[in-house]
């Protein structure tokens, strides 16, 4: 027992790489699900006048266009944020100066 508590005590500072990877993957899944939900809600409100047993061609075209614009916009925002992060100094580096 004592050896297990001392080994867990020394491991408190270390993060299990498998656990960290699992958390990253699950976080990405959650973000993706949130994006799908936002896109579905936005496009449904924009394109669906009256629900029926079948989509008419106007509603179908609207959905396709809406989804494509949503994806384009999301990608543009992600790229812009990535560029912004690359151009700014890292916070910890600025503290050490």
mmCIF file of C-alpha atoms in Angstrom:
data_model
loop_
_atom_site.group_PDB
_atom_site.id
_atom_site.type_symbol
_atom_site.label_atom_id
_atom_site.label_comp_id
_atom_site.label_asym_id
_atom_site.label_seq_id
_atom_site.Cartn_x
_atom_site.Cartn_y
_atom_site.Cartn_z
ATOM 1 C CA UNK A 1 0.000 0.000 0.000
ATOM 2 C CA UNK A 2 2.715 2.416 0.940
ATOM 3 C CA UNK A 3 4.524 1.949 -2.368
ATOM 4 C CA UNK A 4 1.307 2.601 -4.286
ATOM 5 C CA UNK A 5 0.645 5.856 -2.441
ATOM 6 C CA UNK A 6 4.202 7.047 -2.950
ATOM 7 C CA UNK A 7 4.103 6.172 -6.642
ATOM 8 C CA UNK A 8 0.763 7.955 -7.082
ATOM 9 C CA UNK A 9 2.125 10.921 -5.174
ATOM 10 C CA UNK A 10 5.056 11.225 -7.543
ATOM 11 C CA UNK A 11 2.755 10.787 -10.535
ATOM 12 C CA UNK A 12 0.503 13.683 -9.549
ATOM 13 C CA UNK A 13 2.583 16.101 -11.581
ATOM 14 C CA UNK A 14 2.592 13.864 -14.666
ATOM 15 C CA UNK A 15 -0.387 13.548 -16.984
ATOM 16 C CA UNK A 16 -1.167 10.149 -18.456
ATOM 17 C CA UNK A 17 -0.659 10.571 -22.240
ATOM 18 C CA UNK A 18 -3.467 8.124 -23.044
ATOM 19 C CA UNK A 19 -5.875 10.006 -20.791
ATOM 20 C CA UNK A 20 -4.795 13.323 -22.284
ATOM 21 C CA UNK A 21 -5.326 11.969 -25.822
ATOM 22 C CA UNK A 22 -8.729 10.567 -24.850
ATOM 23 C CA UNK A 23 -9.797 13.939 -23.415
ATOM 24 C CA UNK A 24 -8.609 15.765 -26.550
ATOM 25 C CA UNK A 25 -10.528 13.366 -28.818
ATOM 26 C CA UNK A 26 -13.688 13.646 -26.717
ATOM 27 C CA UNK A 27 -13.401 17.444 -26.668
ATOM 28 C CA UNK A 28 -13.098 17.473 -30.464
ATOM 29 C CA UNK A 29 -16.158 15.230 -30.736
ATOM 30 C CA UNK A 30 -18.110 17.583 -28.483
ATOM 31 C CA UNK A 31 -17.096 20.629 -30.536
ATOM 32 C CA UNK A 32 -18.090 18.849 -33.730
ATOM 33 C CA UNK A 33 -21.484 17.928 -32.272
ATOM 34 C CA UNK A 34 -22.016 21.549 -31.190
ATOM 35 C CA UNK A 35 -21.202 22.753 -34.711
ATOM 36 C CA UNK A 36 -23.605 20.243 -36.253
ATOM 37 C CA UNK A 37 -26.314 21.352 -33.824
ATOM 38 C CA UNK A 38 -25.730 25.041 -34.592
ATOM 39 C CA UNK A 39 -25.719 24.390 -38.329
ATOM 40 C CA UNK A 40 -28.886 22.295 -38.174
ATOM 41 C CA UNK A 41 -30.729 24.903 -36.119
ATOM 42 C CA UNK A 42 -29.591 27.810 -38.290
ATOM 43 C CA UNK A 43 -30.348 26.131 -41.608
ATOM 44 C CA UNK A 44 -33.676 24.710 -40.424
ATOM 45 C CA UNK A 45 -34.880 28.160 -39.349
ATOM 46 C CA UNK A 46 -33.669 29.724 -42.567
ATOM 47 C CA UNK A 47 -34.827 27.115 -45.095
ATOM 48 C CA UNK A 48 -37.883 25.311 -43.696
ATOM 49 C CA UNK A 49 -41.105 27.222 -44.212
ATOM 50 C CA UNK A 50 -43.513 24.406 -43.482
ATOM 51 C CA UNK A 51 -42.452 20.859 -42.697
ATOM 52 C CA UNK A 52 -43.953 18.242 -44.975
ATOM 53 C CA UNK A 53 -43.436 14.657 -46.050
ATOM 54 C CA UNK A 54 -40.938 15.685 -48.732
ATOM 55 C CA UNK A 55 -38.464 18.532 -49.336
ATOM 56 C CA UNK A 56 -39.223 20.721 -52.293
ATOM 57 C CA UNK A 57 -36.366 21.707 -54.601
ATOM 58 C CA UNK A 58 -36.180 25.254 -53.213
ATOM 59 C CA UNK A 59 -35.790 24.033 -49.620
ATOM 60 C CA UNK A 60 -33.234 21.409 -50.661
ATOM 61 C CA UNK A 61 -31.160 24.005 -52.527
ATOM 62 C CA UNK A 62 -31.422 26.329 -49.530
ATOM 63 C CA UNK A 63 -30.169 23.601 -47.167
ATOM 64 C CA UNK A 64 -27.230 22.749 -49.428
ATOM 65 C CA UNK A 65 -26.255 26.413 -49.741
ATOM 66 C CA UNK A 66 -26.711 27.035 -46.015
ATOM 67 C CA UNK A 67 -24.533 24.076 -45.024
ATOM 68 C CA UNK A 68 -21.816 25.051 -47.500
ATOM 69 C CA UNK A 69 -21.769 28.656 -46.242
ATOM 70 C CA UNK A 70 -21.710 27.468 -42.621
ATOM 71 C CA UNK A 71 -18.723 25.217 -43.330
ATOM 72 C CA UNK A 72 -16.924 27.959 -45.291
ATOM 73 C CA UNK A 73 -17.507 30.474 -42.516
ATOM 74 C CA UNK A 74 -16.396 28.082 -39.782
ATOM 75 C CA UNK A 75 -13.229 27.246 -41.702
ATOM 76 C CA UNK A 76 -12.496 30.926 -42.319
ATOM 77 C CA UNK A 77 -12.884 31.715 -38.603
ATOM 78 C CA UNK A 78 -10.656 28.801 -37.579
ATOM 79 C CA UNK A 79 -7.971 29.864 -40.062
ATOM 80 C CA UNK A 80 -8.150 33.472 -38.854
ATOM 81 C CA UNK A 81 -7.847 32.407 -35.210
ATOM 82 C CA UNK A 82 -4.912 30.178 -36.077
ATOM 83 C CA UNK A 83 -3.153 33.071 -37.855
ATOM 84 C CA UNK A 84 -3.849 35.367 -34.918
ATOM 85 C CA UNK A 85 -2.419 32.878 -32.425
ATOM 86 C CA UNK A 86 0.705 32.374 -34.527
ATOM 87 C CA UNK A 87 1.339 36.105 -34.772
ATOM 88 C CA UNK A 88 0.985 36.768 -31.028
ATOM 89 C CA UNK A 89 3.751 35.929 -28.553
ATOM 90 C CA UNK A 90 3.008 33.098 -26.166
ATOM 91 C CA UNK A 91 1.763 34.397 -22.799
ATOM 92 C CA UNK A 92 4.366 32.528 -20.736
ATOM 93 C CA UNK A 93 7.187 33.852 -22.937
ATOM 94 C CA UNK A 94 6.037 37.412 -22.463
ATOM 95 C CA UNK A 95 6.032 36.982 -18.687
ATOM 96 C CA UNK A 96 9.655 35.855 -18.606
ATOM 97 C CA UNK A 97 10.884 38.946 -20.473
#
